[in-house]
CSV table of C-alpha atoms in Angstrom, one decimal:
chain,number,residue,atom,x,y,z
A,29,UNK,CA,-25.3,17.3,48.7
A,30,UNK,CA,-23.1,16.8,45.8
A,31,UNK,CA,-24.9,17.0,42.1
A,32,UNK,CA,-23.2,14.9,39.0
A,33,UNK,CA,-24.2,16.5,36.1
A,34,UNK,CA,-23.7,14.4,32.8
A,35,UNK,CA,-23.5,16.0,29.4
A,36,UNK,CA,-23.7,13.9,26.6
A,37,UNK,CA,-22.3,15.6,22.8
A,38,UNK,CA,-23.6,13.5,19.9
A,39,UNK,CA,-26.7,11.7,21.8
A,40,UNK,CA,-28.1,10.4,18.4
A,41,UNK,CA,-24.7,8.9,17.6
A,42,UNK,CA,-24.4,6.5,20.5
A,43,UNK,CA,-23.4,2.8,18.4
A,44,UNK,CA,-23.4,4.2,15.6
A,45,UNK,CA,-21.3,4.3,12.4
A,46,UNK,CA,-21.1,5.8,9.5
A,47,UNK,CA,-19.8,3.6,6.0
A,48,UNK,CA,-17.4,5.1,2.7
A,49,UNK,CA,-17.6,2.8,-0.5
A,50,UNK,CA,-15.1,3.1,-2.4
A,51,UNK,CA,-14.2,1.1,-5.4
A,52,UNK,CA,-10.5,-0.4,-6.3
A,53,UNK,CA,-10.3,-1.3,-9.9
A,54,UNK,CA,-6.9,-3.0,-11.2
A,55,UNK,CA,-6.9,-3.1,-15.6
A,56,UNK,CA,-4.1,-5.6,-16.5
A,57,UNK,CA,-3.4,-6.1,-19.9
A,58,UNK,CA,-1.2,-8.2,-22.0
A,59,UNK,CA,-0.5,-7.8,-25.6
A,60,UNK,CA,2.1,-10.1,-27.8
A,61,UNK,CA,3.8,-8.2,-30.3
A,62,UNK,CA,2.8,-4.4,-30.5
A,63,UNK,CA,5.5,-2.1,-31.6
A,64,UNK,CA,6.6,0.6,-29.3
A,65,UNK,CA,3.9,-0.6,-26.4
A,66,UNK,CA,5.1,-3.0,-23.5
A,67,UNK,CA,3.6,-6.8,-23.5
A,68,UNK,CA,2.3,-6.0,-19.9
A,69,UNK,CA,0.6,-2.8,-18.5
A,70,UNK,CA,-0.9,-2.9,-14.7
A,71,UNK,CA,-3.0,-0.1,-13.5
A,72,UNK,CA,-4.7,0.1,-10.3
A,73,UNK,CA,-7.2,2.9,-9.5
A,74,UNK,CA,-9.2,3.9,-6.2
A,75,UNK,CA,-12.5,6.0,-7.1
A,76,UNK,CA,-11.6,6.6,-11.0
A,77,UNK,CA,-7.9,8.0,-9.5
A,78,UNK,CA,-4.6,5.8,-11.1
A,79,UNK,CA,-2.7,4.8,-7.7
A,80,UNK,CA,-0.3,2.7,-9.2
A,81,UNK,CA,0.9,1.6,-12.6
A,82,UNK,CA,3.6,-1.1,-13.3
A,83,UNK,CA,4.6,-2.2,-16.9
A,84,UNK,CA,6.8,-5.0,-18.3
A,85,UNK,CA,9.5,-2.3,-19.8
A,86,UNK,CA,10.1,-1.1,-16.4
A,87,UNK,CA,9.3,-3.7,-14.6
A,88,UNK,CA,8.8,-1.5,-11.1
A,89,UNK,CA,5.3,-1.3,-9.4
A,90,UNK,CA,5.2,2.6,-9.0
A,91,UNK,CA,3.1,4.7,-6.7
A,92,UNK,CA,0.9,7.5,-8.9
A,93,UNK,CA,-0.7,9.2,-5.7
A,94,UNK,CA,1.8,10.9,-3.2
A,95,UNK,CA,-0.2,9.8,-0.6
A,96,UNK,CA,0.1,6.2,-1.5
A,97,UNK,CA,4.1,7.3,-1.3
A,98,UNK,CA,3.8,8.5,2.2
A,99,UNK,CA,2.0,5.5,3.9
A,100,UNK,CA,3.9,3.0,2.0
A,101,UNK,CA,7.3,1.9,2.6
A,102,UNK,CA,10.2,0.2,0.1
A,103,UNK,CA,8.9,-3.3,1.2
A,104,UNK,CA,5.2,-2.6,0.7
A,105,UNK,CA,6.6,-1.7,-3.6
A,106,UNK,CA,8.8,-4.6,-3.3
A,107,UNK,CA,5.8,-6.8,-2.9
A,108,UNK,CA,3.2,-5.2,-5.0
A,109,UNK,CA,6.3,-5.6,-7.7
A,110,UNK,CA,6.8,-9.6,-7.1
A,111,UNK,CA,3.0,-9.5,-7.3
A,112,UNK,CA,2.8,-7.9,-10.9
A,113,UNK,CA,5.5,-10.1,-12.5
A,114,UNK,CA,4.2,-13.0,-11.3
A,115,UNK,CA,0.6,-11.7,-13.3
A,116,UNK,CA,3.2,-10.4,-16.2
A,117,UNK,CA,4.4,-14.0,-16.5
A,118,UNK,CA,0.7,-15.6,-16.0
A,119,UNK,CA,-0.6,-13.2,-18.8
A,120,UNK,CA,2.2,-14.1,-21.0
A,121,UNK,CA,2.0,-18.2,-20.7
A,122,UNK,CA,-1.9,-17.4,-21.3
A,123,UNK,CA,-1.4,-15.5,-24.7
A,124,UNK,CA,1.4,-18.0,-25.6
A,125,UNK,CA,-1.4,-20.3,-25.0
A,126,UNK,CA,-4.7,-19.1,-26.6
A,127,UNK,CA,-2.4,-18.1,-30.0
A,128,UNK,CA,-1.8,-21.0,-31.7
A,129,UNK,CA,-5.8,-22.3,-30.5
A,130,UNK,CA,-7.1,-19.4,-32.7
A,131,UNK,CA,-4.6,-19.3,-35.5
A,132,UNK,CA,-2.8,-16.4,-34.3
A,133,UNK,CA,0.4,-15.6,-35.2
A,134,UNK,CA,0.5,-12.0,-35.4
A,135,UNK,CA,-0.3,-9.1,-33.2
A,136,UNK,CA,-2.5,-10.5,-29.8
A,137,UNK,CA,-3.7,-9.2,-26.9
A,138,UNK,CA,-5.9,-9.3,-23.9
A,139,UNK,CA,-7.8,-7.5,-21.0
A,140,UNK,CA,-9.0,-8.3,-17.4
A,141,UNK,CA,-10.4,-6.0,-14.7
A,142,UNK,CA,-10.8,-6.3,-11.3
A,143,UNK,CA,-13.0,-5.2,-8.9
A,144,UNK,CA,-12.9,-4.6,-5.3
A,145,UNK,CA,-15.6,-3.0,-3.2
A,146,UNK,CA,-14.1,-1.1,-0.5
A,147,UNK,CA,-16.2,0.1,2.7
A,148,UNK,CA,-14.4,1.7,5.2
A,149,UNK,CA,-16.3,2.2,8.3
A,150,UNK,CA,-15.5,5.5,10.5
A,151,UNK,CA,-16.9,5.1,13.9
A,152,UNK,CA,-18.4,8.1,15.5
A,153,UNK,CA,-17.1,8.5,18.7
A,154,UNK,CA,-19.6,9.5,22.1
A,155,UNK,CA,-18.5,12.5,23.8
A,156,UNK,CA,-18.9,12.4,27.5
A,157,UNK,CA,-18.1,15.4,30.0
A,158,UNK,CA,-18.5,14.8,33.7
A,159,UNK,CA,-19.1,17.7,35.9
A,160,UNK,CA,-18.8,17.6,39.7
């Protein structure tokens, strides 16, 4: 007579998942004649940490995190720097906008932040062993 003996790891685990929050914040601000400050400053963070920041001097999306560097490629910067220009050139039309509408001929600028909830789930995995 042959036994099967089944010995389950994690029994309290089976379908079950555990979730991470995290929170992805971009700051974008524009500004319209500020000496010694660029008229566009990006700045994304993940949990309070700077991941990215791009400016309008530069005009280069660049990774702040080495481990953004490591599992992003040339393509991925390529795109998040179209992306940013394209807000650059948004942010500008809107202050060239809003100036004359408020009198302003000076010194103007402007602020928007985004942000994104992230949940990430992890799955916890059931252990099986079969023993004959």
């Amino acid at each position: 007579m042959e036994g099967c003996i089944l010995l389950v790891l994690g029994i309290g685990l089976l379908h079950t998942a555990s979730a991470v929050t995290h929170s992805l914040k971009y700051f974008y601000t524009a500004s319209s004649e500020v000496p010694n400050f660029p008229e566009f400053v990006a700045v994304g963070m993940v949990d309070g940490v700077q991941i990215v920041h791009y400016d309008s001097n530069s005009q280069r999306a660049v990774p702040k995190q080495d481990w953004m560097n490591k599992r992003t490629d040339t393509q991925y910067w390529e795109g998040e720097t179209g992306n940013l220009l394209g807000s650059q050139q948004s942010f500008k039309v809107g202050i060239d906008i809003i100036k004359p509408r408020f009198n302003q001929s000076g010194v103007c600028e402007g602020q928007i932040t985004m942000t994104i909830p992230l949940l990430l789930m992890a799955s916890t995995a059931l252990h099986s062993i079969f023993i004959h």
